[in-house]
Amino acid sequence: MDNKMEEVKTAKYDESADRAGLLVSVLCCLHCMAIPLLIIFVPSLATFFENPLIHSLAILIIVPVGLYAFIKNLKVHNDKRPLFIGILGMAAILVGHFNQYFLAEHAGHMHMHSHSHAIGTVEVVASIIGGLALIAAHLLNIKLCRCNHCEH
């Protein structure tokens, strides 16, 4: 048991992936929280922020960085909570991003405006929840890794 603990304690720990994931997750949350306000106060700017390319780019950064940080640092602290919380956060963000395809089959039964509103609401709420979960997962990952390397 002591050998396993020593092996875990000596694993190399680098916080940069978690810091990058944390930064991107915070930016994602801020972006998603700003959209409703922009729609109300500056509609022309809101169309830029609602650009699907921005969302796709964010996912292409958030998912690999998060998976890398959570899996890599699992070797340092041997606690699966950050990985599970991170995967749930990524799943929520993916649901938020791709919900238009899930809800598209119901478009014929709904008024077009309410359908568009439902998609926007699901996207924003799922993305914020996913972003907050990723922030929590990265912070927990950092805490566990730091605690594992301190002398107590």
Coordinates of N, CA, C and O in Angstrom, one line a residue:
M1 N 0.8 -1.2 0.0 CA 0.0 0.0 0.0 C 0.9 1.3 0.0 O 0.6 2.2 -0.7
D2 N 1.9 1.3 0.8 CA 2.8 2.4 0.9 C 3.5 2.7 -0.5 O 3.7 3.8 -0.9
N3 N 3.8 1.6 -1.2 CA 4.5 1.7 -2.5 C 3.5 2.4 -3.5 O 3.9 3.2 -4.3
K4 N 2.3 2.0 -3.4 CA 1.3 2.6 -4.3 C 1.1 4.0 -4.0 O 1.0 4.9 -4.9
M5 N 1.0 4.4 -2.8 CA 0.9 5.8 -2.3 C 2.1 6.6 -2.8 O 2.0 7.7 -3.3
E6 N 3.3 6.1 -2.6 CA 4.5 6.7 -3.0 C 4.5 6.9 -4.6 O 4.9 8.0 -5.1
E7 N 4.1 5.9 -5.3 CA 4.0 6.0 -6.7 C 3.1 7.1 -7.2 O 3.4 7.9 -8.1
V8 N 1.9 7.2 -6.5 CA 1.0 8.3 -6.8 C 1.6 9.6 -6.5 O 1.5 10.6 -7.2
K9 N 2.2 9.7 -5.3 CA 2.8 11.0 -4.9 C 3.9 11.5 -5.8 O 4.1 12.7 -6.0
T10 N 4.6 10.6 -6.4 CA 5.8 11.0 -7.3 C 5.3 11.2 -8.7 O 6.2 11.7 -9.5
A11 N 4.1 10.9 -9.1 CA 3.6 11.2 -10.4 C 3.8 12.7 -10.7 O 3.5 13.5 -9.9
K12 N 4.2 13.0 -11.9 CA 4.4 14.4 -12.3 C 3.1 15.1 -12.4 O 2.2 14.7 -13.0
Y13 N 3.1 16.3 -11.8 CA 1.9 17.1 -11.8 C 2.1 18.4 -12.4 O 3.0 19.1 -12.1
D14 N 1.3 18.7 -13.4 CA 1.4 20.0 -14.2 C 0.0 20.5 -14.2 O -0.9 19.9 -14.8
E15 N -0.2 21.7 -13.7 CA -1.5 22.3 -13.6 C -2.0 23.0 -14.9 O -3.1 23.5 -15.0
S16 N -1.1 23.1 -15.9 CA -1.4 23.9 -17.1 C -2.7 23.5 -17.8 O -3.4 24.3 -18.3
A17 N -2.9 22.2 -18.0 CA -4.1 21.7 -18.7 C -5.3 22.1 -17.9 O -6.3 22.5 -18.5
D18 N -5.3 21.9 -16.6 CA -6.5 22.3 -15.8 C -6.7 23.8 -15.8 O -7.8 24.3 -15.9
R19 N -5.6 24.6 -15.8 CA -5.8 26.1 -15.9 C -6.3 26.5 -17.2 O -7.2 27.4 -17.3
A20 N -5.9 25.9 -18.3 CA -6.4 26.2 -19.6 C -7.9 25.8 -19.7 O -8.7 26.5 -20.2
G21 N -8.2 24.6 -19.2 CA -9.6 24.1 -19.2 C -10.5 25.0 -18.4 O -11.6 25.3 -18.7
L22 N -10.0 25.5 -17.3 CA -10.7 26.4 -16.4 C -11.0 27.7 -17.1 O -12.1 28.2 -17.1
L23 N -10.0 28.3 -17.7 CA -10.1 29.5 -18.5 C -11.2 29.4 -19.6 O -12.1 30.2 -19.7
V24 N -11.1 28.4 -20.4 CA -12.0 28.2 -21.5 C -13.4 27.9 -21.0 O -14.4 28.4 -21.5
S25 N -13.6 27.2 -19.8 CA -14.9 26.9 -19.3 C -15.5 28.2 -18.7 O -16.7 28.4 -18.9
V26 N -14.7 29.0 -18.1 CA -15.2 30.3 -17.6 C -15.6 31.2 -18.7 O -16.7 31.8 -18.7
L27 N -14.8 31.3 -19.8 CA -15.2 32.1 -21.0 C -16.5 31.6 -21.6 O -17.3 32.4 -22.0
C28 N -16.6 30.3 -21.6 CA -17.8 29.6 -22.2 C -19.0 30.1 -21.4 O -20.1 30.4 -21.9
C29 N -18.9 30.0 -20.1 CA -20.1 30.4 -19.2 C -20.4 31.8 -19.4 O -21.6 32.2 -19.5
L30 N -19.4 32.7 -19.4 CA -19.6 34.1 -19.6 C -20.3 34.4 -20.9 O -21.2 35.2 -21.0
H31 N -19.8 33.7 -21.9 CA -20.4 33.9 -23.3 C -21.9 33.5 -23.3 O -22.7 34.2 -23.8
C32 N -22.2 32.4 -22.7 CA -23.6 31.9 -22.6 C -24.5 32.8 -21.8 O -25.7 32.9 -22.1
M33 N -23.9 33.3 -20.7 CA -24.7 34.2 -19.9 C -24.9 35.6 -20.5 O -25.9 36.3 -20.3
A34 N -24.0 36.0 -21.4 CA -24.1 37.3 -22.0 C -25.1 37.3 -23.2 O -25.7 38.3 -23.5
I35 N -25.3 36.2 -23.8 CA -26.2 36.1 -25.0 C -27.6 36.6 -24.7 O -28.1 37.5 -25.5
P36 N -28.3 36.2 -23.6 CA -29.6 36.7 -23.4 C -29.6 38.2 -23.2 O -30.5 38.9 -23.7
L37 N -28.6 38.8 -22.5 CA -28.5 40.2 -22.3 C -28.3 40.9 -23.6 O -28.9 42.0 -23.9
L38 N -27.4 40.4 -24.4 CA -27.1 41.0 -25.7 C -28.4 41.0 -26.6 O -28.6 41.9 -27.4
I39 N -29.1 39.9 -26.6 CA -30.3 39.8 -27.4 C -31.3 41.0 -27.0 O -31.9 41.6 -27.9
I40 N -31.4 41.2 -25.8 CA -32.3 42.3 -25.3 C -31.7 43.7 -25.6 O -32.5 44.5 -26.1
F41 N -30.5 43.9 -25.3 CA -29.9 45.3 -25.4 C -29.2 45.6 -26.7 O -29.2 46.8 -27.1
V42 N -28.5 44.7 -27.3 CA -27.8 44.9 -28.5 C -28.0 43.8 -29.5 O -27.1 42.9 -29.7
P43 N -29.1 43.7 -30.1 CA -29.4 42.5 -31.0 C -28.4 42.3 -32.1 O -28.1 41.2 -32.4
S44 N -27.9 43.4 -32.6 CA -26.9 43.2 -33.7 C -25.7 42.5 -33.3 O -25.1 41.7 -34.0
L45 N -25.2 42.8 -32.1 CA -24.0 42.1 -31.5 C -24.3 40.7 -31.1 O -23.5 39.8 -31.2
A46 N -25.6 40.4 -30.7 CA -26.0 39.1 -30.3 C -25.9 38.1 -31.4 O -25.5 36.9 -31.2
T47 N -26.1 38.5 -32.7 CA -26.0 37.6 -33.8 C -24.6 37.1 -34.0 O -24.4 36.0 -34.4
F48 N -23.6 38.0 -33.7 CA -22.2 37.6 -33.8 C -21.9 36.5 -32.7 O -21.3 35.5 -32.9
F49 N -22.4 36.8 -31.5 CA -22.1 35.9 -30.3 C -22.9 34.5 -30.5 O -22.5 33.5 -29.9
E50 N -24.0 34.5 -31.2 CA -24.7 33.3 -31.4 C -24.2 32.4 -32.6 O -24.7 31.4 -32.9
N51 N -23.1 32.9 -33.2 CA -22.5 32.2 -34.3 C -22.2 30.7 -34.0 O -21.4 30.5 -33.0
P52 N -22.7 29.8 -34.7 CA -22.4 28.3 -34.4 C -20.9 28.0 -34.5 O -20.5 27.1 -33.8
L53 N -20.2 28.8 -35.3 CA -18.8 28.5 -35.4 C -18.1 28.7 -34.1 O -17.2 28.0 -33.7
I54 N -18.5 29.8 -33.4 CA -17.9 30.0 -32.0 C -18.1 28.9 -31.1 O -17.3 28.4 -30.4
H55 N -19.4 28.3 -31.1 CA -19.7 27.2 -30.3 C -19.0 26.0 -30.7 O -18.5 25.2 -29.8
S56 N -18.8 25.7 -31.9 CA -18.1 24.5 -32.4 C -16.6 24.6 -32.0 O -16.0 23.6 -31.6
L57 N -16.1 25.8 -32.2 CA -14.7 26.0 -31.8 C -14.4 25.8 -30.3 O -13.5 25.2 -29.9
A58 N -15.4 26.3 -29.5 CA -15.3 26.1 -28.1 C -15.3 24.7 -27.7 O -14.5 24.2 -26.9
I59 N -16.2 23.9 -28.3 CA -16.3 22.5 -28.0 C -15.0 21.8 -28.4 O -14.5 20.9 -27.7
L60 N -14.4 22.2 -29.6 CA -13.2 21.5 -30.0 C -12.0 21.8 -29.1 O -11.0 21.2 -29.2
I61 N -12.1 22.9 -28.3 CA -11.1 23.2 -27.3 C -11.4 22.6 -26.0 O -10.6 21.9 -25.3
I62 N -12.7 22.8 -25.5 CA -13.1 22.3 -24.2 C -12.9 20.8 -24.0 O -12.4 20.4 -23.0
V63 N -13.5 20.1 -24.9 CA -13.5 18.6 -24.7 C -12.1 18.0 -24.7 O -11.8 17.3 -23.7
P64 N -11.2 18.2 -25.6 CA -9.9 17.6 -25.6 C -9.1 18.1 -24.4 O -8.4 17.2 -23.7
V65 N -9.1 19.4 -24.1 CA -8.3 19.9 -23.0 C -8.9 19.3 -21.6 O -8.1 18.8 -20.8
G66 N -10.2 19.2 -21.5 CA -10.8 18.6 -20.3 C -10.4 17.2 -20.1 O -10.0 16.7 -19.1
L67 N -10.6 16.4 -21.2 CA -10.3 15.0 -21.1 C -8.8 14.7 -20.8 O -8.5 13.9 -20.0
Y68 N -8.0 15.5 -21.4 CA -6.5 15.4 -21.2 C -6.2 15.7 -19.7 O -5.5 14.9 -19.0
A69 N -6.7 16.8 -19.2 CA -6.5 17.2 -17.8 C -7.0 16.1 -16.8 O -6.3 15.7 -15.9
F70 N -8.2 15.7 -17.0 CA -8.8 14.8 -16.1 C -8.2 13.4 -16.1 O -8.0 12.8 -15.0
I71 N -7.9 12.9 -17.3 CA -7.3 11.6 -17.4 C -5.8 11.6 -16.9 O -5.4 10.7 -16.2
K72 N -5.1 12.6 -17.3 CA -3.7 12.7 -16.9 C -3.5 12.8 -15.4 O -2.7 12.2 -14.8
N73 N -4.3 13.7 -14.8 CA -4.2 13.9 -13.4 C -4.9 12.9 -12.5 O -4.7 12.8 -11.3
L74 N -5.6 12.0 -13.1 CA -6.2 10.8 -12.4 C -5.0 10.0 -11.9 O -5.1 9.4 -10.8
K75 N -3.9 9.9 -12.6 CA -2.7 9.2 -12.2 C -2.1 9.8 -11.0 O -1.4 9.2 -10.2
V76 N -2.3 11.1 -10.8 CA -1.7 11.9 -9.7 C -2.5 11.7 -8.4 O -1.9 11.4 -7.3
H77 N -3.8 11.8 -8.5 CA -4.6 11.7 -7.2 C -5.5 10.5 -7.1 O -6.0 10.2 -6.1
N78 N -5.7 9.8 -8.2 CA -6.5 8.5 -8.2 C -7.9 8.7 -7.7 O -8.5 7.8 -7.1
D79 N -8.5 9.9 -8.0 CA -9.9 10.2 -7.6 C -10.6 10.4 -8.9 O -10.3 11.3 -9.7
K80 N -11.7 9.7 -9.1 CA -12.4 9.7 -10.4 C -13.5 10.8 -10.4 O -14.1 11.1 -11.5
R81 N -13.7 11.5 -9.3 CA -14.8 12.6 -9.3 C -14.6 13.6 -10.4 O -15.5 14.0 -11.0
P82 N -13.4 14.2 -10.5 CA -13.2 15.3 -11.5 C -13.5 14.7 -12.9 O -14.2 15.4 -13.7
L83 N -13.1 13.5 -13.2 CA -13.4 12.9 -14.5 C -14.9 12.8 -14.7 O -15.4 13.2 -15.8
F84 N -15.6 12.3 -13.8 CA -17.1 12.1 -13.9 C -17.8 13.4 -14.0 O -18.7 13.6 -14.8
I85 N -17.5 14.4 -13.1 CA -18.1 15.7 -13.2 C -17.8 16.3 -14.5 O -18.6 17.0 -15.2
G86 N -16.5 16.2 -15.0 CA -16.1 16.8 -16.3 C -16.9 16.2 -17.4 O -17.3 16.9 -18.4
I87 N -17.0 14.9 -17.4 CA -17.8 14.2 -18.5 C -19.2 14.6 -18.5 O -19.8 14.9 -19.6
L88 N -19.8 14.8 -17.3 CA -21.2 15.3 -17.3 C -21.3 16.7 -17.8 O -22.2 17.1 -18.5
G89 N -20.3 17.5 -17.5 CA -20.3 18.9 -18.0 C -20.1 19.0 -19.5 O -20.8 19.7 -20.2
M90 N -19.2 18.1 -20.0 CA -19.1 18.1 -21.5 C -20.3 17.6 -22.2 O -20.7 18.1 -23.2
A91 N -21.0 16.6 -21.6 CA -22.2 16.1 -22.1 C -23.3 17.2 -22.2 O -24.0 17.3 -23.2
A92 N -23.4 18.0 -21.1 CA -24.4 19.0 -21.1 C -24.1 20.1 -22.2 O -25.0 20.5 -22.9
I93 N -22.8 20.4 -22.3 CA -22.4 21.4 -23.4 C -22.8 20.8 -24.8 O -23.3 21.5 -25.6
L94 N -22.5 19.5 -25.0 CA -22.8 18.9 -26.3 C -24.3 18.9 -26.5 O -24.8 19.1 -27.6
V95 N -25.1 18.6 -25.5 CA -26.5 18.6 -25.6 C -27.0 20.0 -26.0 O -27.8 20.2 -26.9
G96 N -26.4 21.0 -25.3 CA -26.8 22.4 -25.6 C -26.4 22.8 -27.0 O -27.2 23.4 -27.7
H97 N -25.3 22.3 -27.5 CA -24.9 22.7 -28.8 C -25.7 21.9 -29.9 O -26.0 22.5 -30.9
F98 N -26.0 20.7 -29.7 CA -26.6 19.9 -30.7 C -28.1 19.7 -30.5 O -28.8 19.0 -31.2
N99 N -28.7 20.5 -29.5 CA -30.1 20.3 -29.2 C -31.0 20.7 -30.4 O -32.1 20.2 -30.5
Q100 N -30.6 21.5 -31.3 CA -31.4 21.9 -32.4 C -31.7 20.7 -33.3 O -32.8 20.6 -33.9
Y101 N -30.8 19.7 -33.3 CA -31.1 18.5 -34.1 C -32.0 17.6 -33.3 O -32.8 16.9 -34.0
F102 N -31.9 17.6 -32.0 CA -32.8 16.7 -31.2 C -34.3 17.3 -31.3 O -35.2 16.5 -31.3
L103 N -34.4 18.6 -31.2 CA -35.7 19.2 -31.2 C -36.3 19.5 -32.6 O -37.5 19.8 -32.7
A104 N -35.5 19.3 -33.7 CA -35.9 19.6 -35.0 C -37.1 18.8 -35.4 O -38.0 19.3 -36.2
E105 N -37.2 17.5 -35.0 CA -38.4 16.7 -35.4 C -39.7 17.2 -34.9 O -40.7 16.9 -35.4
H106 N -39.6 18.0 -33.8 CA -40.9 18.5 -33.2 C -41.3 19.9 -33.8 O -42.3 20.4 -33.4
A107 N -40.5 20.4 -34.7 CA -40.7 21.7 -35.3 C -42.0 21.8 -36.0 O -42.7 22.8 -36.0
G108 N -42.5 20.7 -36.6 CA -43.8 20.7 -37.3 C -44.9 20.9 -36.4 O -46.0 21.4 -36.8
H109 N -44.8 20.5 -35.1 CA -45.9 20.6 -34.2 C -45.9 21.9 -33.4 O -46.8 22.1 -32.6
M110 N -44.9 22.7 -33.5 CA -44.8 23.9 -32.7 C -44.8 25.1 -33.7 O -44.4 25.0 -34.8
H111 N -45.2 26.2 -33.1 CA -45.0 27.5 -33.8 C -43.5 27.8 -34.0 O -42.8 27.5 -33.1
M112 N -43.1 28.3 -35.1 CA -41.7 28.4 -35.4 C -41.0 29.3 -34.4 O -39.9 29.0 -34.0
H113 N -41.6 30.4 -33.9 CA -41.0 31.2 -32.9 C -40.7 30.5 -31.6 O -39.7 30.6 -31.0
S114 N -41.8 29.8 -31.2 CA -41.6 29.1 -29.9 C -40.6 28.0 -30.0 O -39.9 27.7 -29.1
H115 N -40.5 27.4 -31.2 CA -39.5 26.3 -31.4 C -38.1 26.9 -31.3 O -37.2 26.4 -30.6
S116 N -37.9 28.0 -32.0 CA -36.6 28.7 -31.9 C -36.2 29.2 -30.5 O -35.1 29.0 -30.1
H117 N -37.2 29.6 -29.8 CA -37.0 30.1 -28.4 C -36.7 28.9 -27.5 O -35.8 29.0 -26.7
A118 N -37.3 27.7 -27.7 CA -37.0 26.5 -27.0 C -35.6 26.0 -27.2 O -34.9 25.7 -26.3
I119 N -35.2 26.1 -28.5 CA -33.8 25.7 -28.8 C -32.8 26.6 -28.1 O -31.9 26.2 -27.5
G120 N -33.0 27.9 -28.2 CA -32.1 28.9 -27.6 C -32.1 28.7 -26.1 O -31.0 28.8 -25.5
T121 N -33.2 28.5 -25.4 CA -33.2 28.3 -24.0 C -32.5 27.1 -23.6 O -31.7 27.1 -22.6
V122 N -32.8 26.0 -24.2 CA -32.1 24.7 -23.9 C -30.6 24.9 -24.1 O -29.8 24.4 -23.3
E123 N -30.2 25.5 -25.2 CA -28.8 25.7 -25.5 C -28.1 26.5 -24.4 O -27.0 26.1 -23.9
V124 N -28.6 27.6 -24.0 CA -28.0 28.5 -23.0 C -28.0 27.8 -21.7 O -26.9 27.7 -21.0
V125 N -29.1 27.2 -21.2 CA -29.2 26.6 -19.9 C -28.2 25.4 -19.8 O -27.4 25.2 -18.9
A126 N -28.2 24.5 -20.8 CA -27.4 23.3 -20.8 C -25.9 23.7 -20.9 O -25.1 23.2 -20.2
S127 N -25.6 24.8 -21.7 CA -24.2 25.2 -21.8 C -23.7 25.8 -20.5 O -22.6 25.6 -20.1
I128 N -24.5 26.6 -19.8 CA -24.1 27.2 -18.5 C -23.9 26.1 -17.5 O -22.9 26.1 -16.8
I129 N -24.9 25.2 -17.4 CA -24.8 24.1 -16.4 C -23.5 23.3 -16.7 O -22.7 22.9 -15.8
G130 N -23.3 23.0 -18.0 CA -22.1 22.2 -18.4 C -20.8 23.0 -18.1 O -19.8 22.4 -17.6
G131 N -20.8 24.3 -18.4 CA -19.6 25.1 -18.1 C -19.3 25.1 -16.6 O -18.2 25.0 -16.2
L132 N -20.4 25.3 -15.8 CA -20.2 25.3 -14.3 C -19.7 24.0 -13.8 O -18.8 23.9 -12.9
A133 N -20.2 22.9 -14.4 CA -19.7 21.6 -14.0 C -18.2 21.4 -14.4 O -17.4 20.9 -13.6
L134 N -17.8 21.9 -15.5 CA -16.4 21.8 -15.9 C -15.5 22.7 -15.0 O -14.4 22.3 -14.7
I135 N -16.0 23.9 -14.7 CA -15.3 24.7 -13.8 C -15.1 24.0 -12.4 O -13.9 23.9 -11.9
A136 N -16.1 23.4 -11.9 CA -16.0 22.6 -10.6 C -15.1 21.5 -10.8 O -14.3 21.2 -9.9
A137 N -15.1 20.8 -11.9 CA -14.3 19.6 -12.1 C -12.8 20.0 -12.2 O -11.9 19.4 -11.6
H138 N -12.5 21.1 -12.9 CA -11.1 21.5 -13.0 C -10.6 22.0 -11.6 O -9.5 21.8 -11.3
L139 N -11.4 22.8 -10.9 CA -11.0 23.2 -9.6 C -10.8 22.1 -8.6 O -9.8 22.1 -7.9
L140 N -11.7 21.1 -8.7 CA -11.5 19.9 -7.8 C -10.2 19.1 -8.2 O -9.4 18.7 -7.4
N141 N -9.9 19.0 -9.5 CA -8.7 18.4 -10.0 C -7.5 19.1 -9.5 O -6.5 18.4 -9.1
I142 N -7.5 20.4 -9.6 CA -6.3 21.2 -9.1 C -6.2 21.0 -7.6 O -5.1 20.7 -7.1
K143 N -7.3 21.1 -6.9 CA -7.2 20.9 -5.4 C -6.7 19.5 -5.0 O -5.8 19.4 -4.2
L144 N -7.2 18.5 -5.7 CA -6.7 17.1 -5.4 C -5.2 16.9 -5.7 O -4.5 16.3 -5.0
C145 N -4.8 17.5 -6.8 CA -3.4 17.3 -7.2 C -2.5 18.1 -6.3 O -1.4 17.6 -5.9
R146 N -2.9 19.3 -5.9 CA -2.1 20.1 -5.0 C -2.0 19.4 -3.6 O -0.9 19.3 -3.0
C147 N -3.1 18.9 -3.2 CA -3.2 18.3 -1.8 C -2.3 17.0 -1.9 O -1.7 16.7 -0.9
N148 N -2.3 16.3 -3.0 CA -1.5 15.1 -3.1 C 0.0 15.4 -3.1 O 0.7 14.5 -2.8
H149 N 0.4 16.6 -3.4 CA 1.8 16.9 -3.4 C 2.2 17.7 -2.2 O 3.4 18.0 -2.1
C150 N 1.3 18.1 -1.3 CA 1.7 18.8 -0.1 C 2.2 17.8 1.0 O 1.8 16.7 0.9
E151 N 2.8 18.3 1.9 CA 3.3 17.5 3.0 C 2.4 17.7 4.2 O 2.5 18.6 5.0
H152 N 1.4 16.7 4.4 CA 0.6 16.8 5.6 C 0.2 15.4 6.0 O 0.4 14.4 5.4

